[in-house]
């Protein structure tokens, strides 16, 4: 569950790099404008990362992982349905907000559930799984951009979102640790 949720961000980041030239051509955006497709995601992610972790500590890590994953999914759908730069930027901002909430809680859930050697194994699976997803995504994304269109790269996330949320809600206990916030 933590792997699926956090992989959304890694997949999205690597697949987007492949799609930027097509996004620029498809939206008629200039170089500075298309850079905002990256920046409008990164800014809320960075700004909310610490807040997302603190919210998880106080109100529940699973809760904020699910909320963040849902927002990321809504943002992905907005991006996939967009045909111009403005709605794409709105979707990317939603993805950044979602990632800023889900990423810190993804790893925090692993830390809260596992102890000692098991924790090391869990994190040892979490990190390379995200890296593998990020490595495979440009291949799939390149094929999609060439054969379907740039909007299709945002559909990659959509099956992962409900799967991650379902697993979180049915298989993961809520963890709150306000004293550690």
PDB file of C-alpha atoms in Angstrom, residues 1-139:
ATOM      1  CA  UNK A   1       0.000   0.000   0.000  1.00  0.00           C
ATOM      2  CA  UNK A   2       2.759   2.440   0.931  1.00  0.00           C
ATOM      3  CA  UNK A   3       4.659   1.383  -2.170  1.00  0.00           C
ATOM      4  CA  UNK A   4       1.651   1.852  -4.455  1.00  0.00           C
ATOM      5  CA  UNK A   5       0.777   5.262  -3.034  1.00  0.00           C
ATOM      6  CA  UNK A   6       4.300   6.656  -3.046  1.00  0.00           C
ATOM      7  CA  UNK A   7       5.017   5.198  -6.492  1.00  0.00           C
ATOM      8  CA  UNK A   8       2.378   7.539  -7.897  1.00  0.00           C
ATOM      9  CA  UNK A   9       4.683  10.480  -7.369  1.00  0.00           C
ATOM     10  CA  UNK A  10       7.761   8.703  -8.708  1.00  0.00           C
ATOM     11  CA  UNK A  11       5.924   7.445 -11.804  1.00  0.00           C
ATOM     12  CA  UNK A  12       4.397  10.831 -12.486  1.00  0.00           C
ATOM     13  CA  UNK A  13       7.704  12.663 -12.215  1.00  0.00           C
ATOM     14  CA  UNK A  14       9.557  10.387 -14.601  1.00  0.00           C
ATOM     15  CA  UNK A  15       6.780  10.001 -17.158  1.00  0.00           C
ATOM     16  CA  UNK A  16       6.194  13.750 -17.279  1.00  0.00           C
ATOM     17  CA  UNK A  17       9.742  14.401 -18.472  1.00  0.00           C
ATOM     18  CA  UNK A  18       9.046  12.260 -21.529  1.00  0.00           C
ATOM     19  CA  UNK A  19       5.796  14.094 -22.215  1.00  0.00           C
ATOM     20  CA  UNK A  20       6.937  17.718 -21.809  1.00  0.00           C
ATOM     21  CA  UNK A  21       7.863  18.292 -25.481  1.00  0.00           C
ATOM     22  CA  UNK A  22       4.487  16.911 -26.590  1.00  0.00           C
ATOM     23  CA  UNK A  23       2.691  18.961 -23.925  1.00  0.00           C
ATOM     24  CA  UNK A  24       4.449  22.071 -25.159  1.00  0.00           C
ATOM     25  CA  UNK A  25       3.507  21.351 -28.767  1.00  0.00           C
ATOM     26  CA  UNK A  26      -0.050  20.282 -27.899  1.00  0.00           C
ATOM     27  CA  UNK A  27      -0.854  23.285 -25.747  1.00  0.00           C
ATOM     28  CA  UNK A  28       1.112  25.868 -27.722  1.00  0.00           C
ATOM     29  CA  UNK A  29       2.948  26.808 -24.527  1.00  0.00           C
ATOM     30  CA  UNK A  30       6.281  28.566 -24.542  1.00  0.00           C
ATOM     31  CA  UNK A  31       9.342  27.232 -22.744  1.00  0.00           C
ATOM     32  CA  UNK A  32       8.674  29.322 -19.621  1.00  0.00           C
ATOM     33  CA  UNK A  33       5.010  28.311 -19.533  1.00  0.00           C
ATOM     34  CA  UNK A  34       5.705  24.605 -19.886  1.00  0.00           C
ATOM     35  CA  UNK A  35       8.200  24.836 -17.012  1.00  0.00           C
ATOM     36  CA  UNK A  36       5.201  25.658 -14.813  1.00  0.00           C
ATOM     37  CA  UNK A  37       3.863  22.168 -15.528  1.00  0.00           C
ATOM     38  CA  UNK A  38       6.777  20.954 -13.396  1.00  0.00           C
ATOM     39  CA  UNK A  39       6.939  23.862 -10.927  1.00  0.00           C
ATOM     40  CA  UNK A  40       3.249  23.972 -10.031  1.00  0.00           C
ATOM     41  CA  UNK A  41       3.593  20.377  -8.838  1.00  0.00           C
ATOM     42  CA  UNK A  42       6.895  20.794  -7.020  1.00  0.00           C
ATOM     43  CA  UNK A  43       5.954  23.920  -5.060  1.00  0.00           C
ATOM     44  CA  UNK A  44       2.927  22.498  -3.178  1.00  0.00           C
ATOM     45  CA  UNK A  45       4.741  19.184  -2.714  1.00  0.00           C
ATOM     46  CA  UNK A  46       7.656  20.926  -0.999  1.00  0.00           C
ATOM     47  CA  UNK A  47       5.436  23.334   0.926  1.00  0.00           C
ATOM     48  CA  UNK A  48       3.110  20.641   2.276  1.00  0.00           C
ATOM     49  CA  UNK A  49       5.546  17.817   2.974  1.00  0.00           C
ATOM     50  CA  UNK A  50       6.163  18.764   6.615  1.00  0.00           C
ATOM     51  CA  UNK A  51       2.542  19.773   7.171  1.00  0.00           C
ATOM     52  CA  UNK A  52       1.375  16.468   5.650  1.00  0.00           C
ATOM     53  CA  UNK A  53       3.554  14.561   8.093  1.00  0.00           C
ATOM     54  CA  UNK A  54       2.338  16.603  11.060  1.00  0.00           C
ATOM     55  CA  UNK A  55      -1.300  16.133  10.040  1.00  0.00           C
ATOM     56  CA  UNK A  56      -0.683  12.398   9.859  1.00  0.00           C
ATOM     57  CA  UNK A  57       0.916  12.378  13.304  1.00  0.00           C
ATOM     58  CA  UNK A  58      -1.994  14.291  14.846  1.00  0.00           C
ATOM     59  CA  UNK A  59      -5.030  13.053  12.944  1.00  0.00           C
ATOM     60  CA  UNK A  60      -3.965   9.727  11.486  1.00  0.00           C
ATOM     61  CA  UNK A  61      -1.397   8.682   8.913  1.00  0.00           C
ATOM     62  CA  UNK A  62      -3.720   6.382   7.027  1.00  0.00           C
ATOM     63  CA  UNK A  63      -6.323   9.137   6.831  1.00  0.00           C
ATOM     64  CA  UNK A  64      -3.894  11.620   5.276  1.00  0.00           C
ATOM     65  CA  UNK A  65      -2.366   9.012   3.006  1.00  0.00           C
ATOM     66  CA  UNK A  66      -5.847   8.262   1.655  1.00  0.00           C
ATOM     67  CA  UNK A  67      -6.742  11.965   1.322  1.00  0.00           C
ATOM     68  CA  UNK A  68      -3.451  12.708  -0.440  1.00  0.00           C
ATOM     69  CA  UNK A  69      -3.809   9.720  -2.746  1.00  0.00           C
ATOM     70  CA  UNK A  70      -7.372  10.773  -3.608  1.00  0.00           C
ATOM     71  CA  UNK A  71      -6.299  14.332  -4.399  1.00  0.00           C
ATOM     72  CA  UNK A  72      -3.450  12.999  -6.506  1.00  0.00           C
ATOM     73  CA  UNK A  73      -5.946  10.850  -8.412  1.00  0.00           C
ATOM     74  CA  UNK A  74      -8.348  13.745  -8.989  1.00  0.00           C
ATOM     75  CA  UNK A  75      -5.425  15.851 -10.193  1.00  0.00           C
ATOM     76  CA  UNK A  76      -4.338  13.073 -12.549  1.00  0.00           C
ATOM     77  CA  UNK A  77      -7.838  12.869 -14.014  1.00  0.00           C
ATOM     78  CA  UNK A  78      -7.966  16.655 -14.509  1.00  0.00           C
ATOM     79  CA  UNK A  79      -4.590  16.474 -16.288  1.00  0.00           C
ATOM     80  CA  UNK A  80      -5.722  13.573 -18.473  1.00  0.00           C
ATOM     81  CA  UNK A  81      -8.888  15.405 -19.512  1.00  0.00           C
ATOM     82  CA  UNK A  82      -7.201  18.749 -20.139  1.00  0.00           C
ATOM     83  CA  UNK A  83      -6.575  20.005 -23.626  1.00  0.00           C
ATOM     84  CA  UNK A  84      -4.912  23.272 -22.758  1.00  0.00           C
ATOM     85  CA  UNK A  85      -2.334  24.608 -20.357  1.00  0.00           C
ATOM     86  CA  UNK A  86      -4.621  26.155 -17.722  1.00  0.00           C
ATOM     87  CA  UNK A  87      -6.570  23.021 -16.712  1.00  0.00           C
ATOM     88  CA  UNK A  88      -3.342  21.028 -16.899  1.00  0.00           C
ATOM     89  CA  UNK A  89      -1.785  23.401 -14.373  1.00  0.00           C
ATOM     90  CA  UNK A  90      -4.797  23.032 -12.062  1.00  0.00           C
ATOM     91  CA  UNK A  91      -4.466  19.254 -12.244  1.00  0.00           C
ATOM     92  CA  UNK A  92      -0.728  19.382 -11.631  1.00  0.00           C
ATOM     93  CA  UNK A  93      -1.268  21.613  -8.585  1.00  0.00           C
ATOM     94  CA  UNK A  94      -3.763  19.082  -7.193  1.00  0.00           C
ATOM     95  CA  UNK A  95      -1.252  16.320  -7.804  1.00  0.00           C
ATOM     96  CA  UNK A  96       1.404  18.311  -5.914  1.00  0.00           C
ATOM     97  CA  UNK A  97      -0.937  18.897  -2.979  1.00  0.00           C
ATOM     98  CA  UNK A  98      -1.818  15.212  -2.922  1.00  0.00           C
ATOM     99  CA  UNK A  99       1.827  14.139  -3.083  1.00  0.00           C
ATOM    100  CA  UNK A 100       2.699  16.535  -0.261  1.00  0.00           C
ATOM    101  CA  UNK A 101       0.142  14.748   1.902  1.00  0.00           C
ATOM    102  CA  UNK A 102       0.660  11.138   0.850  1.00  0.00           C
ATOM    103  CA  UNK A 103       4.455  10.866   0.671  1.00  0.00           C
ATOM    104  CA  UNK A 104       5.360  11.647   4.291  1.00  0.00           C
ATOM    105  CA  UNK A 105       2.541   9.437   5.559  1.00  0.00           C
ATOM    106  CA  UNK A 106       3.510   6.573   3.286  1.00  0.00           C
ATOM    107  CA  UNK A 107       6.924   6.198   4.872  1.00  0.00           C
ATOM    108  CA  UNK A 108       5.648   7.093   8.358  1.00  0.00           C
ATOM    109  CA  UNK A 109       3.133   4.231   8.193  1.00  0.00           C
ATOM    110  CA  UNK A 110       5.969   1.808   7.478  1.00  0.00           C
ATOM    111  CA  UNK A 111       7.958   3.198  10.381  1.00  0.00           C
ATOM    112  CA  UNK A 112       4.966   2.903  12.706  1.00  0.00           C
ATOM    113  CA  UNK A 113       3.976  -0.623  11.725  1.00  0.00           C
ATOM    114  CA  UNK A 114       7.360  -2.353  11.635  1.00  0.00           C
ATOM    115  CA  UNK A 115      10.106  -2.634  14.233  1.00  0.00           C
ATOM    116  CA  UNK A 116      13.806  -3.437  13.974  1.00  0.00           C
ATOM    117  CA  UNK A 117      14.832  -5.731  11.135  1.00  0.00           C
ATOM    118  CA  UNK A 118      11.317  -5.885   9.704  1.00  0.00           C
ATOM    119  CA  UNK A 119      11.322  -2.089   9.407  1.00  0.00           C
ATOM    120  CA  UNK A 120      14.587  -2.231   7.488  1.00  0.00           C
ATOM    121  CA  UNK A 121      13.130  -4.844   5.137  1.00  0.00           C
ATOM    122  CA  UNK A 122       9.956  -2.800   4.600  1.00  0.00           C
ATOM    123  CA  UNK A 123      11.909   0.356   3.779  1.00  0.00           C
ATOM    124  CA  UNK A 124      14.246  -1.792   1.687  1.00  0.00           C
ATOM    125  CA  UNK A 125      11.248  -2.788  -0.435  1.00  0.00           C
ATOM    126  CA  UNK A 126       9.648   0.680  -0.438  1.00  0.00           C
ATOM    127  CA  UNK A 127      12.657   2.559  -1.842  1.00  0.00           C
ATOM    128  CA  UNK A 128      13.625   0.315  -4.777  1.00  0.00           C
ATOM    129  CA  UNK A 129       9.983  -0.295  -5.716  1.00  0.00           C
ATOM    130  CA  UNK A 130       9.551   3.443  -6.267  1.00  0.00           C
ATOM    131  CA  UNK A 131      12.813   3.566  -8.216  1.00  0.00           C
ATOM    132  CA  UNK A 132      11.777   0.639 -10.406  1.00  0.00           C
ATOM    133  CA  UNK A 133       8.409   2.257 -11.089  1.00  0.00           C
ATOM    134  CA  UNK A 134      10.183   5.513 -11.987  1.00  0.00           C
ATOM    135  CA  UNK A 135      12.529   3.633 -14.323  1.00  0.00           C
ATOM    136  CA  UNK A 136       9.759   1.783 -16.171  1.00  0.00           C
ATOM    137  CA  UNK A 137       7.380   4.753 -16.445  1.00  0.00           C
ATOM    138  CA  UNK A 138       9.312   6.656 -19.168  1.00  0.00           C
ATOM    139  CA  UNK A 139       9.167   3.612 -21.460  1.00  0.00           C
TER     140      UNK A 139
END
